[in-house]
Coordinates of C-alpha atoms in Angstrom, one line a residue:
Chain A
X24 CA 20.9 -40.3 -64.1
X25 CA 18.7 -42.7 -62.2
X26 CA 16.3 -44.6 -64.4
X27 CA 13.1 -46.5 -63.5
X28 CA 12.2 -49.4 -65.7
X29 CA 9.5 -52.0 -65.7
X30 CA 9.0 -54.9 -68.1
X31 CA 5.4 -55.9 -68.5
X32 CA 4.1 -59.5 -69.0
X33 CA 4.1 -59.1 -72.8
X34 CA 7.8 -58.0 -72.8
X35 CA 7.1 -54.3 -73.2
X36 CA 9.8 -52.2 -71.5
X37 CA 8.7 -48.9 -69.9
X38 CA 11.4 -46.6 -68.6
X39 CA 11.5 -43.1 -67.0
X40 CA 14.2 -40.7 -66.0
X41 CA 13.2 -37.9 -63.6
X42 CA 15.0 -34.9 -65.1
X43 CA 14.2 -32.9 -62.0
X44 CA 15.7 -35.5 -59.7
X45 CA 18.8 -33.5 -58.8
X46 CA 17.0 -30.2 -59.0
X47 CA 14.6 -31.2 -56.2
X48 CA 17.5 -30.4 -53.9
X49 CA 16.6 -26.8 -54.5
X50 CA 13.9 -27.4 -51.9
X51 CA 16.7 -27.5 -49.3
X52 CA 17.8 -24.0 -50.4
X53 CA 14.5 -22.4 -49.8
X54 CA 14.4 -22.6 -46.0
X55 CA 18.0 -21.2 -45.9
X56 CA 17.4 -18.0 -47.9
X57 CA 17.2 -15.7 -44.9
X58 CA 20.6 -16.9 -43.7
X59 CA 22.1 -15.3 -46.8
X60 CA 21.1 -11.9 -45.4
X61 CA 22.5 -12.7 -41.9
X62 CA 25.7 -14.1 -43.4
X63 CA 26.2 -11.1 -45.7
X64 CA 25.6 -8.7 -42.7
X65 CA 28.0 -10.6 -40.5
X66 CA 30.8 -10.5 -43.1
X67 CA 30.4 -7.0 -44.5
X68 CA 28.8 -5.2 -41.6
X69 CA 26.4 -3.7 -44.2
X70 CA 22.8 -3.9 -43.1
X71 CA 21.6 -3.7 -46.7
X72 CA 22.3 -7.4 -46.9
X73 CA 19.2 -8.0 -44.7
X74 CA 17.0 -6.9 -47.7
X75 CA 18.5 -9.5 -50.0
X76 CA 16.4 -12.5 -48.9
X77 CA 13.1 -10.7 -49.7
X78 CA 14.5 -9.7 -53.0
X79 CA 15.5 -13.2 -53.8
X80 CA 12.0 -14.5 -53.0
X81 CA 9.9 -11.9 -54.8
X82 CA 12.1 -10.6 -57.5
X83 CA 14.1 -13.7 -58.5
X84 CA 11.2 -16.0 -57.9
X85 CA 8.9 -14.6 -60.6
X86 CA 11.9 -13.8 -62.8
X87 CA 13.2 -17.4 -62.7
X88 CA 9.7 -18.7 -63.4
X89 CA 9.5 -16.6 -66.5
X90 CA 13.1 -17.5 -67.5
X91 CA 13.0 -21.3 -66.9
X92 CA 9.4 -21.7 -68.0
X93 CA 7.0 -24.5 -67.6
X94 CA 7.4 -28.3 -67.4
X95 CA 4.5 -30.5 -68.5
X96 CA 6.4 -33.8 -68.1
X97 CA 4.6 -36.7 -66.3
X98 CA 6.0 -40.0 -65.1
X99 CA 4.3 -43.1 -66.8
X100 CA 1.6 -44.4 -64.4
X101 CA 3.1 -47.9 -64.2
X102 CA 6.3 -46.5 -62.8
X103 CA 4.7 -44.4 -60.2
X104 CA 4.9 -47.1 -57.5
X105 CA 8.7 -47.3 -58.0
X106 CA 9.0 -43.5 -57.9
X107 CA 7.0 -43.3 -54.7
X108 CA 9.2 -46.0 -53.1
X109 CA 12.4 -44.1 -53.9
X110 CA 13.5 -42.9 -50.5
X111 CA 15.6 -40.0 -52.0
X112 CA 12.5 -37.8 -52.5
X113 CA 11.3 -38.5 -49.0
X114 CA 14.6 -37.7 -47.4
X115 CA 14.6 -34.3 -48.9
X116 CA 11.3 -33.5 -47.2
X117 CA 12.7 -34.8 -43.9
X118 CA 15.8 -32.7 -44.3
X119 CA 13.9 -29.4 -44.7
X120 CA 12.5 -29.9 -41.2
X121 CA 15.8 -29.2 -39.3
X122 CA 16.7 -26.5 -41.8
X123 CA 13.6 -24.5 -40.9
X124 CA 14.6 -24.7 -37.2
X125 CA 18.2 -23.7 -38.0
X126 CA 17.2 -20.7 -40.0
X127 CA 14.5 -19.6 -37.5
X128 CA 16.9 -19.9 -34.6
X129 CA 19.9 -18.2 -36.3
X130 CA 17.7 -15.3 -37.3
X131 CA 16.2 -15.0 -33.8
X132 CA 19.8 -15.0 -32.3
X133 CA 20.8 -12.3 -34.8
X134 CA 17.8 -10.1 -34.0
X135 CA 18.3 -10.8 -30.3
X136 CA 22.0 -9.9 -30.2
X137 CA 22.5 -7.2 -32.8
X138 CA 21.2 -3.7 -32.6
X139 CA 19.5 -3.5 -36.0
X140 CA 17.9 -0.5 -37.6
X141 CA 14.1 -0.6 -37.8
X142 CA 14.2 -1.4 -41.5
X143 CA 16.9 -4.1 -41.1
X144 CA 14.8 -5.7 -38.3
X145 CA 11.6 -5.5 -40.4
X146 CA 13.0 -6.9 -43.6
X147 CA 14.8 -9.7 -42.0
X148 CA 11.8 -10.6 -39.8
X149 CA 9.4 -10.5 -42.8
X150 CA 11.9 -12.7 -44.8
X151 CA 12.2 -15.4 -42.1
X152 CA 8.4 -15.2 -41.7
X153 CA 8.0 -15.9 -45.4
X154 CA 10.6 -18.7 -45.3
X155 CA 8.9 -20.3 -42.4
X156 CA 5.6 -19.9 -44.2
X157 CA 7.1 -22.5 -46.6
X158 CA 7.6 -24.7 -43.5
X159 CA 3.8 -25.0 -43.8
X160 CA 4.4 -26.3 -47.3
X161 CA 6.8 -29.0 -45.9
X162 CA 4.3 -29.8 -43.2
X163 CA 1.7 -30.1 -46.0
X164 CA 3.7 -32.6 -48.0
X165 CA 4.5 -34.6 -44.9
X166 CA 1.1 -34.3 -43.2
X167 CA -0.6 -36.1 -46.1
X168 CA 1.4 -39.2 -45.7
X169 CA 0.4 -42.3 -43.7
X170 CA 3.7 -43.2 -42.0
X171 CA 4.1 -42.2 -38.4
X172 CA 7.5 -40.5 -39.0
X173 CA 6.0 -38.3 -41.6
X174 CA 3.0 -37.2 -39.6
X175 CA 5.3 -36.5 -36.6
X176 CA 7.7 -34.5 -38.7
X177 CA 4.7 -32.5 -40.0
X178 CA 3.7 -31.6 -36.4
X179 CA 7.3 -30.7 -35.6
X180 CA 7.9 -28.4 -38.6
X181 CA 4.5 -26.8 -38.2
X182 CA 5.6 -25.7 -34.7
X183 CA 8.0 -23.2 -36.3
X184 CA 5.3 -21.0 -37.9
X185 CA 3.0 -21.6 -34.9
X186 CA 0.5 -23.3 -37.1
X187 CA 0.1 -26.8 -35.5
X188 CA -3.6 -27.0 -36.4
X189 CA -2.8 -26.9 -40.1
X190 CA -2.5 -30.6 -41.0
X191 CA -5.8 -31.4 -39.4
X192 CA -7.5 -28.4 -40.8
X193 CA -6.1 -29.0 -44.2
X194 CA -6.4 -32.8 -44.5
X195 CA -9.7 -33.3 -42.9
X196 CA -11.4 -29.9 -43.4
X197 CA -10.1 -28.2 -46.5
X198 CA -9.9 -31.3 -48.6
X199 CA -13.4 -32.2 -47.6
X200 CA -14.9 -28.8 -48.2
X201 CA -12.7 -27.4 -51.0
X202 CA -14.3 -25.3 -53.7
X203 CA -17.5 -24.8 -51.8
X204 CA -18.9 -21.7 -50.2
X205 CA -18.5 -23.3 -46.7
X206 CA -14.7 -23.7 -47.0
X207 CA -12.9 -20.8 -45.3
X208 CA -9.7 -21.9 -47.2
X209 CA -11.3 -21.5 -50.7
X210 CA -11.5 -17.9 -51.9
X211 CA -14.6 -16.5 -53.7
X212 CA -14.8 -14.4 -56.9
X213 CA -14.8 -10.7 -55.9
X214 CA -13.2 -11.4 -52.5
X215 CA -9.9 -9.6 -52.0
X216 CA -7.0 -11.4 -50.3
X217 CA -7.4 -8.9 -47.3
X218 CA -11.0 -9.8 -46.9
X219 CA -10.3 -13.5 -47.4
X220 CA -7.6 -13.5 -44.7
X221 CA -10.1 -12.4 -42.1
X222 CA -12.3 -15.4 -43.0
X223 CA -9.6 -17.9 -43.6
X224 CA -7.3 -17.5 -40.5
X225 CA -10.0 -17.8 -37.8
X226 CA -12.1 -20.2 -39.9
X227 CA -9.2 -22.6 -40.3
X228 CA -8.5 -22.6 -36.6
X229 CA -12.1 -23.2 -35.7
X230 CA -12.6 -26.0 -38.1
X231 CA -9.4 -27.8 -37.0
X232 CA -10.4 -27.5 -33.4
X233 CA -14.0 -28.8 -34.1
X234 CA -12.6 -31.8 -36.1
X235 CA -10.1 -32.7 -33.4
X236 CA -12.7 -32.2 -30.6
X237 CA -15.1 -34.6 -32.3
X238 CA -12.4 -37.2 -32.8
X239 CA -11.2 -37.0 -29.2
X240 CA -14.8 -37.2 -27.9
X241 CA -15.4 -40.4 -29.9
X242 CA -12.2 -41.9 -28.4
X243 CA -13.4 -40.8 -25.0
X244 CA -10.2 -38.9 -24.1
X245 CA -10.0 -35.4 -22.7
X246 CA -9.7 -32.6 -25.3
X247 CA -7.2 -30.7 -23.2
X248 CA -4.6 -33.5 -23.2
X249 CA -1.5 -34.7 -25.1
X250 CA -3.8 -36.8 -27.2
X251 CA -4.9 -33.6 -28.9
X252 CA -2.8 -33.4 -32.1
X253 CA -3.4 -29.6 -32.4
X254 CA -2.0 -29.1 -28.9
X255 CA 1.0 -31.4 -29.5
X256 CA 2.5 -29.1 -32.1
X257 CA 1.5 -25.9 -30.1
X258 CA 3.4 -27.2 -27.1
X259 CA 6.6 -27.3 -29.2
X260 CA 5.9 -23.7 -30.4
X261 CA 5.4 -22.5 -26.8
X262 CA 8.7 -24.1 -25.6
X263 CA 10.5 -22.6 -28.6
X264 CA 9.0 -19.1 -28.5
X265 CA 8.9 -18.6 -24.7
X266 CA 12.5 -19.9 -24.6
X267 CA 13.5 -17.2 -27.1
X268 CA 11.8 -14.5 -25.0
X269 CA 13.5 -15.8 -21.9
X270 CA 16.9 -15.8 -23.7
X271 CA 16.8 -12.5 -25.5
X272 CA 14.2 -10.4 -23.8
X273 CA 11.2 -8.4 -25.1
X274 CA 12.7 -7.7 -28.5
X275 CA 11.6 -11.2 -29.3
X276 CA 8.0 -10.3 -28.9
X277 CA 7.6 -8.1 -32.0
X278 CA 10.0 -10.5 -33.8
X279 CA 7.8 -13.5 -33.1
X280 CA 4.5 -11.8 -33.7
X281 CA 5.6 -10.5 -37.1
X282 CA 7.3 -13.8 -37.9
X283 CA 4.2 -15.8 -37.1
X284 CA 1.9 -13.4 -38.9
X285 CA 3.9 -13.5 -42.1
X286 CA 4.2 -17.3 -42.0
X287 CA 0.4 -17.5 -41.8
X288 CA 0.2 -14.9 -44.5
X289 CA 2.1 -17.2 -46.9
X290 CA -0.5 -19.9 -46.4
X291 CA -3.3 -17.4 -46.8
X292 CA -1.7 -16.3 -50.1
X293 CA -1.4 -19.9 -51.3
X294 CA -5.0 -20.7 -50.3
X295 CA -6.2 -17.5 -51.9
X296 CA -4.9 -18.4 -55.4
X297 CA -5.4 -22.2 -55.4
X298 CA -9.2 -22.3 -55.7
X299 CA -10.3 -18.7 -56.5
X300 CA -13.9 -18.7 -57.6
X301 CA -14.1 -22.4 -58.3
X302 CA -17.2 -24.2 -57.3
X303 CA -18.2 -27.9 -57.0
X304 CA -21.8 -28.5 -58.2
X305 CA -24.5 -29.6 -55.8
X306 CA -25.9 -33.0 -56.6
X307 CA -29.5 -34.2 -56.4
X308 CA -28.9 -35.6 -52.9
X309 CA -27.8 -32.1 -51.7
X310 CA -24.2 -33.1 -51.3
X311 CA -21.4 -31.5 -53.4
X312 CA -19.9 -33.4 -56.3
X313 CA -16.5 -35.0 -55.5
X314 CA -13.5 -32.8 -56.0
X315 CA -12.5 -32.9 -59.7
X316 CA -9.2 -31.7 -61.3
X317 CA -11.0 -28.5 -62.6
X318 CA -11.6 -27.4 -59.0
X319 CA -8.0 -26.1 -58.5
X320 CA -5.8 -23.6 -60.2
X321 CA -2.4 -24.9 -61.4
X322 CA 1.0 -23.7 -62.4
X323 CA 3.6 -25.8 -64.1
X324 CA 6.5 -23.4 -63.6
X325 CA 9.7 -25.3 -63.0
X326 CA 11.5 -23.1 -60.6
X327 CA 8.7 -22.4 -58.1
X328 CA 7.5 -26.1 -58.3
X329 CA 11.0 -27.2 -57.3
X330 CA 11.0 -25.0 -54.3
X331 CA 7.4 -26.0 -53.3
X332 CA 7.4 -29.8 -53.8
X333 CA 5.1 -29.6 -56.8
X334 CA 2.4 -27.8 -54.7
X335 CA 1.3 -25.9 -57.8
X336 CA 0.3 -29.1 -59.6
X337 CA -2.7 -28.6 -57.3
X338 CA -5.4 -30.4 -59.3
X339 CA -3.7 -33.8 -59.1
X340 CA -3.0 -33.2 -55.4
X341 CA -6.7 -32.6 -54.6
X342 CA -7.9 -35.5 -56.7
X343 CA -5.2 -37.8 -55.1
X344 CA -4.1 -36.2 -51.9
X345 CA -1.9 -39.1 -50.7
X346 CA 0.2 -39.1 -54.0
X347 CA 3.8 -38.1 -53.3
X348 CA 5.1 -34.8 -54.7
X349 CA 7.5 -36.4 -57.2
X350 CA 4.6 -38.2 -59.0
X351 CA 2.1 -35.4 -59.2
X352 CA 0.9 -34.9 -62.8
X353 CA 0.1 -32.1 -65.2
X354 CA -3.2 -32.4 -67.0
X355 CA -4.3 -30.5 -70.1
X356 CA -7.2 -28.0 -70.1
X357 CA -7.2 -27.3 -66.4
X358 CA -7.5 -23.9 -64.7
X359 CA -4.0 -22.5 -65.1
X360 CA -2.2 -19.5 -63.6
X361 CA -0.2 -17.2 -65.8
X362 CA 2.8 -17.4 -63.3
X363 CA 4.1 -19.5 -60.5
X364 CA 3.0 -18.8 -56.9
X365 CA 5.6 -16.1 -56.2
X366 CA 4.4 -14.0 -59.1
X367 CA 0.8 -14.7 -58.3
X368 CA 1.2 -13.7 -54.6
X369 CA 2.4 -10.3 -55.7
X370 CA -0.6 -9.9 -58.1
X371 CA -3.0 -11.0 -55.3
X372 CA -1.7 -8.2 -53.0
X373 CA -3.1 -5.7 -55.5
X374 CA -6.8 -6.7 -55.6
X375 CA -7.9 -4.6 -58.6
X376 CA -5.0 -6.1 -60.6
X377 CA -6.0 -9.6 -59.4
X378 CA -9.6 -9.2 -60.4
X379 CA -8.7 -7.8 -63.7
X380 CA -6.4 -10.7 -64.5
X381 CA -8.2 -13.6 -62.9
X382 CA -11.9 -12.9 -63.4
X383 CA -11.9 -13.1 -67.2
X384 CA -9.7 -16.3 -66.9
X385 CA -12.2 -17.8 -64.5
X386 CA -15.2 -17.0 -66.6
X387 CA -13.5 -18.5 -69.7
X388 CA -12.9 -21.9 -68.1
X389 CA -14.5 -24.6 -70.3
X390 CA -16.7 -26.0 -67.5
X391 CA -17.9 -22.4 -66.6
X392 CA -18.2 -20.8 -70.0
X393 CA -19.4 -17.5 -68.7
X394 CA -22.1 -19.1 -66.4
X395 CA -21.9 -17.1 -63.1
X396 CA -24.1 -19.8 -61.4
X397 CA -21.1 -22.1 -61.6
X398 CA -18.8 -19.8 -59.7
X399 CA -18.2 -19.4 -56.0
X400 CA -19.0 -15.7 -55.7
X401 CA -18.6 -13.5 -52.6
X402 CA -22.2 -12.7 -51.6
X403 CA -21.3 -9.1 -51.0
X404 CA -19.8 -8.7 -54.5
X405 CA -22.6 -10.6 -56.2
X406 CA -24.6 -7.6 -57.4
X407 CA -21.5 -5.9 -58.8
X408 CA -20.3 -9.0 -60.5
X409 CA -23.7 -9.8 -62.1
X410 CA -23.9 -6.2 -63.3
X411 CA -20.5 -6.5 -64.9
X412 CA -20.5 -10.0 -66.3
X413 CA -24.1 -11.2 -66.1
Chain B
X21 CA -22.0 -77.3 -33.4
X22 CA -20.7 -74.4 -35.4
X23 CA -21.2 -71.0 -33.8
X24 CA -22.3 -68.3 -36.2
X25 CA -19.9 -65.4 -36.1
X26 CA -21.2 -62.4 -38.0
X27 CA -18.7 -61.8 -40.9
X28 CA -16.6 -58.7 -40.6
X29 CA -16.3 -56.7 -43.7
X30 CA -13.6 -54.5 -45.2
X31 CA -14.6 -51.3 -47.0
X32 CA -12.1 -49.6 -49.3
X33 CA -11.9 -46.0 -50.4
X34 CA -11.9 -46.1 -54.2
X35 CA -9.7 -43.0 -54.4
X36 CA -6.7 -43.6 -52.1
X37 CA -7.1 -47.2 -51.0
X38 CA -7.8 -46.6 -47.3
X39 CA -9.5 -49.7 -45.8
X40 CA -12.0 -49.6 -43.0
X41 CA -11.8 -53.0 -41.5
X42 CA -14.8 -53.7 -39.2
X43 CA -12.8 -56.3 -37.2
X44 CA -10.1 -53.7 -36.4
X45 CA -12.2 -50.5 -36.3
X46 CA -10.0 -47.4 -36.5
X47 CA -8.4 -46.6 -33.2
X48 CA -7.1 -43.2 -34.3
X49 CA -10.5 -42.1 -35.5
X50 CA -12.2 -43.4 -32.4
X51 CA -14.0 -46.4 -33.8
X52 CA -13.5 -49.6 -31.7
X53 CA -12.9 -53.1 -33.1
X54 CA -16.2 -54.5 -34.3
X55 CA -17.7 -51.1 -35.1
X56 CA -19.9 -51.7 -38.2
X57 CA -19.3 -49.7 -41.3
X58 CA -23.0 -49.0 -41.5
X59 CA -22.8 -47.4 -38.0
X60 CA -20.3 -44.8 -39.1
X61 CA -21.8 -41.3 -39.3
X62 CA -23.7 -40.4 -42.5
X63 CA -21.2 -37.6 -43.2
X64 CA -18.2 -40.0 -42.8
X65 CA -15.4 -39.0 -45.2
X66 CA -12.3 -41.1 -46.0
X67 CA -9.9 -40.3 -43.1
X68 CA -6.8 -40.5 -45.4
X69 CA -7.8 -38.5 -48.5
X70 CA -11.1 -36.7 -47.4
X71 CA -12.1 -36.8 -51.1
X72 CA -14.5 -39.8 -51.0
X73 CA -17.7 -40.0 -48.9
X74 CA -19.1 -43.0 -47.1
X75 CA -21.4 -44.0 -49.9
X76 CA -18.4 -44.2 -52.3
X77 CA -16.7 -46.9 -50.3
X78 CA -16.6 -50.4 -51.9
X79 CA -16.8 -53.6 -49.9
X80 CA -13.9 -56.0 -50.5
X81 CA -14.8 -59.4 -51.7
X82 CA -14.7 -61.6 -48.5
X83 CA -13.0 -64.4 -50.6

């Protein structure tokens, strides 16, 4: 086991072993899950195999979170610089990039060359859509970093789910506006995921475009040019997806539309649960208070955190967005979710269940303590919520 | 005779350590070399972390 040590000036030795070090390799398995369906179908000629990837994600995901439980372990702060410098962690994020391409292309070839039943086509397409939604998670980890290679890899991997505007929207828009009513990527109390998606998907695109437009105007370069970092990633998407239509014909059109939609839906699901109802207070100068750890929901579940590069330790990520995934910390007394993201996604898809589980949890948070004025509430649900909890 | 060059400051984000160096500007963000920190828009947010606002930035000690 790799151990990090540091001897301080007064002779004190601090050491740390990352017990998850080896297990972080699970992040390489995540993009490959749909291939299990394709492989099984290839070998056995039984189309039922195409259902397996979705089952793995949404049955085994919550089950493994329940089985393996939570992990509250943090690295000592003095050893974080060593941990951040360790290239092993970074290489794993690099490697997931080609894996997303391989899976996407293999599944596209399979859909393009086999005559699948409608349900085989649908389950495989939705599964690869979800898997490539996690490409947005890889793009998220990479896009927050300052090195050129990492920002480029972010743009390259975001081309798979056709979501090239994400890293600008997320880094410069969502992180600035998080947990405020003006953030299209922070959900409001009383807002169902279906209503949220209609605000989030167009809102994110619009905000990214405006931010990039402003930057390019300051630089004095044309918006419709290769300097545009939204268009750079879209260009890769166009080559990829038009190429597939040219190669395999019109069957690719429903495949790509569904694939892209479900990839976006994964991000919508994550955004929906990460800040539900949380609100930054308005200061005397009219600006919002800076983002604090209690402005994000967290999950410490081992299994899903290993698949998602610690995305669920979301409070530390928002307080320190450039911190690398291996050094993100757990804090006590923060908004915490009863399950990892896989389980929470399923709950979010049933709005009445979601409200029943999350609304009391939200109201009970120490910084809210039942005070509805400290919650980001959907204006259309306000009357109903005040009648129920006011 | 010594010519007076106006000193160029360095302003640091207290959260993530991003530095706005007036001598360099920030080419990616579209601020040319010599662009004063005070001239940055009032709603300027740290380009690296987007957590800290302009008024949160601390000037590095010129020494």
